[in-house]
Amino acid sequence: MARLVVHQIAVLSDNYIYLAHEPESGATAVIDPAAAGPVLAALAAKGWRLTHILNTHHHGDHTGGNLELKAATGAQVVGARKDALRIPGIDIEVGEGESFLLGHAAAMVMETPGHTSGHIAFWFPDSHALFCGDTLFSLGCGRMFEGTPTEMWHSLARLRDLPGDTLVYCAHEYTAGNGRFARLVERDNPAMLARVDEVARLAGRPSVPSTLTQERAANPFLRADVPAVARAVGMDAGTDPILVFAELRRRKDVF
């Protein structure tokens, strides 16, 4: 299958929009367009034609550019069947385990509820690319606005199980702040400390994407089943990871 060319666009205060271009067919998708203007400018600069708009969830900072982009380009909007009523301009409804073709590049659709009830992720295995919206961040995860700790932990665990060389194209630049929290959880985790130092050296440049290998080793929200993380939040080593995750998320919400 064809490999994608991914272009990152920083918008608003900390959002990332992605263009995913499949060069054999010329198909191009935008993932989670918060606004249309920067996307249209990037398309013009690249000489790419927008064919699809992929939404991971319904929040306005992920769908705000849908209708303007659709009107300007004729692109089709792809989103979760379970959340179709909240995705502006939706044309193609997808769900768990289904495939979506962007030209010759195939994505697996994964339902990842927790941040929102209808959240999905798009995994392009041949491109080693995961567009995970606000479920998984580098060194962190999304807030649970609509889901439960059980849903969110299961969603994160599924993403964690993808191949280690998968690139995590999350939708926000939160890594530095997440790192400050992670240092309070696993003070002696060398992988986490190395990642925090790496991000500090970037001096404001993008820290995204990371890899799942990095996140499995350093992200406390993917490590709720590790005894050291349970102990860090005052729980026994054998505690149900859902309870550990819930306590981690509670502490991060007030951090």
Short mmCIF file of C-alpha atoms in Angstrom, two decimals:
data_model
loop_
_atom_site.label_atom_id
_atom_site.label_comp_id
_atom_site.label_asym_id
_atom_site.label_seq_id
_atom_site.Cartn_x
_atom_site.Cartn_y
_atom_site.Cartn_z
CA MET A 1 0.00 0.00 0.00
CA ALA A 2 1.04 3.61 -0.54
CA ARG A 3 2.87 5.64 2.10
CA LEU A 4 1.50 8.98 3.20
CA VAL A 5 3.32 12.29 3.24
CA VAL A 6 2.24 14.12 6.41
CA HIS A 7 2.39 17.90 6.82
CA GLN A 8 1.79 19.48 10.23
CA ILE A 9 0.04 22.84 10.67
CA ALA A 10 0.09 24.64 14.02
CA VAL A 11 -3.03 26.73 14.71
CA LEU A 12 -4.79 28.50 17.58
CA SER A 13 -2.76 28.38 20.79
CA ASP A 14 -1.73 24.73 20.78
CA ASN A 15 -3.66 22.76 18.11
CA TYR A 16 -2.18 20.69 15.32
CA ILE A 17 -3.94 20.09 12.02
CA TYR A 18 -2.47 17.46 9.69
CA LEU A 19 -2.50 17.09 5.95
CA ALA A 20 -2.05 13.48 4.82
CA HIS A 21 -1.15 13.21 1.13
CA GLU A 22 -1.12 9.95 -0.81
CA PRO A 23 1.22 10.69 -3.72
CA GLU A 24 0.24 7.84 -6.08
CA SER A 25 -3.38 8.93 -6.39
CA GLY A 26 -3.03 12.55 -5.33
CA ALA A 27 -5.66 12.10 -2.62
CA THR A 28 -5.20 14.41 0.36
CA ALA A 29 -6.97 14.45 3.71
CA VAL A 30 -6.97 17.03 6.44
CA ILE A 31 -7.29 15.67 9.94
CA ASP A 32 -9.17 17.70 12.56
CA PRO A 33 -9.25 21.12 10.87
CA ALA A 34 -9.79 23.69 13.58
CA ALA A 35 -9.84 26.45 10.96
CA ALA A 36 -9.96 26.54 7.17
CA GLY A 37 -7.60 29.39 6.30
CA PRO A 38 -4.29 27.79 7.31
CA VAL A 39 -5.33 24.55 5.59
CA LEU A 40 -6.15 26.28 2.30
CA ALA A 41 -2.85 28.16 2.45
CA ALA A 42 -0.88 24.97 3.06
CA LEU A 43 -2.69 23.15 0.24
CA ALA A 44 -1.87 25.97 -2.16
CA ALA A 45 1.79 25.99 -1.11
CA LYS A 46 2.06 22.22 -1.58
CA GLY A 47 0.01 22.06 -4.75
CA TRP A 48 -2.25 19.42 -3.21
CA ARG A 49 -5.99 18.99 -3.79
CA LEU A 50 -8.11 18.29 -0.71
CA THR A 51 -10.31 15.21 -1.14
CA HIS A 52 -11.26 14.29 2.44
CA ILE A 53 -11.75 15.80 5.89
CA LEU A 54 -11.19 13.32 8.72
CA ASN A 55 -12.60 14.14 12.15
CA THR A 56 -11.59 12.23 15.28
CA HIS A 57 -14.35 13.88 17.34
CA HIS A 58 -16.90 16.66 17.34
CA HIS A 59 -15.21 19.43 19.36
CA GLY A 60 -15.06 22.78 17.61
CA ASP A 61 -11.28 22.99 17.69
CA HIS A 62 -11.28 19.83 15.53
CA THR A 63 -14.24 20.50 13.22
CA GLY A 64 -14.36 24.30 12.99
CA GLY A 65 -13.05 24.36 9.42
CA ASN A 66 -15.19 21.52 8.07
CA LEU A 67 -17.90 23.45 6.28
CA GLU A 68 -15.67 26.14 4.79
CA LEU A 69 -13.21 23.54 3.51
CA LYS A 70 -16.00 21.40 2.12
CA ALA A 71 -17.48 24.38 0.30
CA ALA A 72 -14.11 25.48 -1.07
CA THR A 73 -12.82 22.10 -2.21
CA GLY A 74 -15.72 19.63 -2.42
CA ALA A 75 -13.90 17.35 0.03
CA GLN A 76 -15.94 14.66 1.78
CA VAL A 77 -16.19 14.71 5.58
CA VAL A 78 -15.44 11.42 7.34
CA GLY A 79 -16.42 10.88 10.97
CA ALA A 80 -17.80 8.51 13.54
CA ARG A 81 -21.12 6.90 12.78
CA LYS A 82 -21.95 7.01 16.50
CA ASP A 83 -21.39 10.77 16.54
CA ALA A 84 -22.71 11.70 13.11
CA LEU A 85 -25.18 14.24 14.45
CA ARG A 86 -22.33 16.29 15.93
CA ILE A 87 -19.89 16.22 12.99
CA PRO A 88 -20.52 19.25 10.71
CA GLY A 89 -21.04 18.28 7.08
CA ILE A 90 -20.47 14.56 7.54
CA ASP A 91 -20.67 12.49 4.33
CA ILE A 92 -19.03 9.18 5.22
CA GLU A 93 -19.80 7.47 8.52
CA VAL A 94 -17.29 4.96 9.89
CA GLY A 95 -17.00 2.73 12.93
CA GLU A 96 -14.89 0.21 14.78
CA GLY A 97 -12.81 -2.14 12.65
CA GLU A 98 -13.80 -0.60 9.34
CA SER A 99 -11.27 0.45 6.72
CA PHE A 100 -11.13 3.82 5.04
CA LEU A 101 -9.19 4.31 1.80
CA LEU A 102 -7.36 7.56 1.16
CA GLY A 103 -6.29 6.93 -2.40
CA HIS A 104 -4.21 3.75 -2.10
CA ALA A 105 -3.53 4.20 1.63
CA ALA A 106 -5.76 2.22 3.98
CA ALA A 107 -6.68 3.35 7.48
CA MET A 108 -8.16 1.20 10.19
CA VAL A 109 -10.84 2.99 12.18
CA MET A 110 -10.59 2.47 15.94
CA GLU A 111 -13.30 3.60 18.35
CA THR A 112 -11.53 5.26 21.29
CA PRO A 113 -14.19 6.68 23.64
CA GLY A 114 -13.24 8.53 26.79
CA HIS A 115 -12.47 12.12 25.85
CA THR A 116 -15.82 12.11 24.04
CA SER A 117 -18.30 9.29 23.66
CA GLY A 118 -17.88 9.09 19.89
CA HIS A 119 -14.13 9.58 19.59
CA ILE A 120 -12.31 7.61 16.90
CA ALA A 121 -8.72 7.26 15.71
CA PHE A 122 -7.37 6.61 12.21
CA TRP A 123 -4.43 4.19 12.02
CA PHE A 124 -2.55 3.91 8.70
CA PRO A 125 -0.35 0.85 9.36
CA ASP A 126 1.66 1.04 6.13
CA SER A 127 2.55 4.65 6.90
CA HIS A 128 3.20 3.94 10.61
CA ALA A 129 0.82 6.83 11.31
CA LEU A 130 -1.78 7.16 14.05
CA PHE A 131 -4.08 10.19 14.06
CA CYS A 132 -5.49 9.93 17.57
CA GLY A 133 -7.07 13.33 18.19
CA ASP A 134 -7.40 13.98 21.91
CA THR A 135 -7.27 10.40 23.21
CA LEU A 136 -3.49 10.08 23.48
CA PHE A 137 -0.99 12.91 23.82
CA SER A 138 2.75 12.76 24.18
CA LEU A 139 3.34 12.07 27.89
CA GLY A 140 -0.39 12.48 28.53
CA CYS A 141 -3.97 11.79 27.52
CA GLY A 142 -7.17 13.74 27.01
CA ARG A 143 -9.58 14.82 29.68
CA MET A 144 -12.68 12.70 30.08
CA PHE A 145 -15.46 15.09 29.14
CA GLU A 146 -17.99 12.41 28.21
CA GLY A 147 -16.44 9.02 28.93
CA THR A 148 -15.48 6.96 31.95
CA PRO A 149 -12.09 5.85 33.28
CA THR A 150 -12.87 2.33 32.12
CA GLU A 151 -13.54 3.50 28.57
CA MET A 152 -10.50 5.75 28.46
CA TRP A 153 -8.12 3.14 29.88
CA HIS A 154 -9.34 0.54 27.40
CA SER A 155 -8.95 3.05 24.55
CA LEU A 156 -5.40 3.91 25.61
CA ALA A 157 -4.50 0.25 26.10
CA ARG A 158 -5.63 -0.52 22.55
CA LEU A 159 -3.52 2.28 21.12
CA ARG A 160 -0.58 1.18 23.27
CA ASP A 161 -0.73 -2.25 21.62
CA LEU A 162 -0.06 -0.88 18.11
CA PRO A 163 3.46 -1.36 16.71
CA GLY A 164 6.18 0.57 18.48
CA ASP A 165 7.31 2.43 15.37
CA THR A 166 3.85 3.99 15.01
CA LEU A 167 4.07 7.78 14.88
CA VAL A 168 1.63 9.44 17.28
CA TYR A 169 0.09 12.43 15.50
CA CYS A 170 -1.92 13.87 18.39
CA ALA A 171 -3.88 17.08 18.08
CA HIS A 172 -2.28 19.34 20.71
CA GLU A 173 1.15 20.53 21.82
CA TYR A 174 0.85 19.64 25.50
CA THR A 175 4.09 17.71 25.98
CA ALA A 176 6.00 20.14 28.17
CA GLY A 177 3.13 20.49 30.64
CA ASN A 178 2.48 16.77 30.59
CA GLY A 179 6.15 16.21 31.35
CA ARG A 180 5.98 18.36 34.47
CA PHE A 181 3.18 16.12 35.76
CA ALA A 182 4.93 12.92 34.68
CA ARG A 183 7.99 13.88 36.74
CA LEU A 184 5.81 13.84 39.85
CA VAL A 185 4.57 10.32 39.09
CA GLU A 186 7.70 8.39 38.09
CA ARG A 187 10.58 10.49 39.35
CA ASP A 188 13.17 7.82 38.51
CA ASN A 189 11.91 6.66 35.11
CA PRO A 190 14.89 7.22 32.78
CA ALA A 191 12.80 7.09 29.59
CA MET A 192 10.43 9.75 30.91
CA LEU A 193 13.29 11.97 32.11
CA ALA A 194 15.02 11.64 28.75
CA ARG A 195 11.83 12.62 26.94
CA VAL A 196 11.31 15.64 29.21
CA ASP A 197 14.89 16.75 28.56
CA GLU A 198 14.43 16.24 24.82
CA VAL A 199 11.33 18.43 24.78
CA ALA A 200 13.10 21.14 26.78
CA ARG A 201 15.87 21.22 24.16
CA LEU A 202 13.29 21.77 21.41
CA ALA A 203 12.77 25.28 22.80
CA GLY A 204 9.22 25.68 21.55
CA ARG A 205 9.54 23.67 18.35
CA PRO A 206 7.03 20.83 17.86
CA SER A 207 7.45 17.79 20.11
CA VAL A 208 4.92 15.85 18.04
CA PRO A 209 4.94 13.25 16.61
CA SER A 210 6.44 10.86 19.10
CA THR A 211 6.50 7.08 18.71
CA LEU A 212 4.50 4.50 20.61
CA THR A 213 7.77 2.99 21.82
CA GLN A 214 8.56 6.32 23.47
CA GLU A 215 5.08 6.67 24.91
CA ARG A 216 4.93 3.13 26.31
CA ALA A 217 8.16 3.79 28.17
CA ALA A 218 7.53 7.35 29.33
CA ASN A 219 3.82 8.21 29.41
CA PRO A 220 2.34 7.54 32.87
CA PHE A 221 -1.19 7.26 31.45
CA LEU A 222 -0.10 4.24 29.40
CA ARG A 223 1.59 2.75 32.48
CA ALA A 224 -1.27 2.47 34.96
CA ASP A 225 -0.61 -1.28 35.10
CA VAL A 226 3.02 -0.74 36.15
CA PRO A 227 3.57 -1.28 39.92
CA ALA A 228 5.70 1.85 40.29
CA VAL A 229 2.89 4.03 38.91
CA ALA A 230 0.33 2.46 41.25
CA ARG A 231 2.59 3.10 44.23
CA ALA A 232 3.15 6.69 43.08
CA VAL A 233 -0.55 7.41 43.53
CA GLY A 234 -0.73 5.63 46.89
CA MET A 235 -2.09 2.29 45.67
CA ASP A 236 -0.85 -1.28 46.00
CA ALA A 237 1.12 -2.79 43.14
CA GLY A 238 -1.70 -5.17 42.22
CA THR A 239 -4.45 -2.53 42.06
CA ASP A 240 -6.78 -2.63 39.07
CA PRO A 241 -5.14 -0.35 36.46
CA ILE A 242 -8.49 1.33 35.81
CA LEU A 243 -8.45 2.62 39.39
CA VAL A 244 -4.84 3.71 39.03
CA PHE A 245 -5.61 5.46 35.76
CA ALA A 246 -8.64 7.21 37.27
CA GLU A 247 -6.51 8.56 40.11
CA LEU A 248 -3.80 9.70 37.70
CA ARG A 249 -6.38 11.53 35.59
CA ARG A 250 -7.99 13.09 38.68
CA ARG A 251 -4.63 14.43 39.80
CA LYS A 252 -3.76 15.73 36.35
CA ASP A 253 -7.12 17.53 36.12
CA VAL A 254 -6.18 19.65 39.13
CA PHE A 255 -2.45 19.85 38.44
#
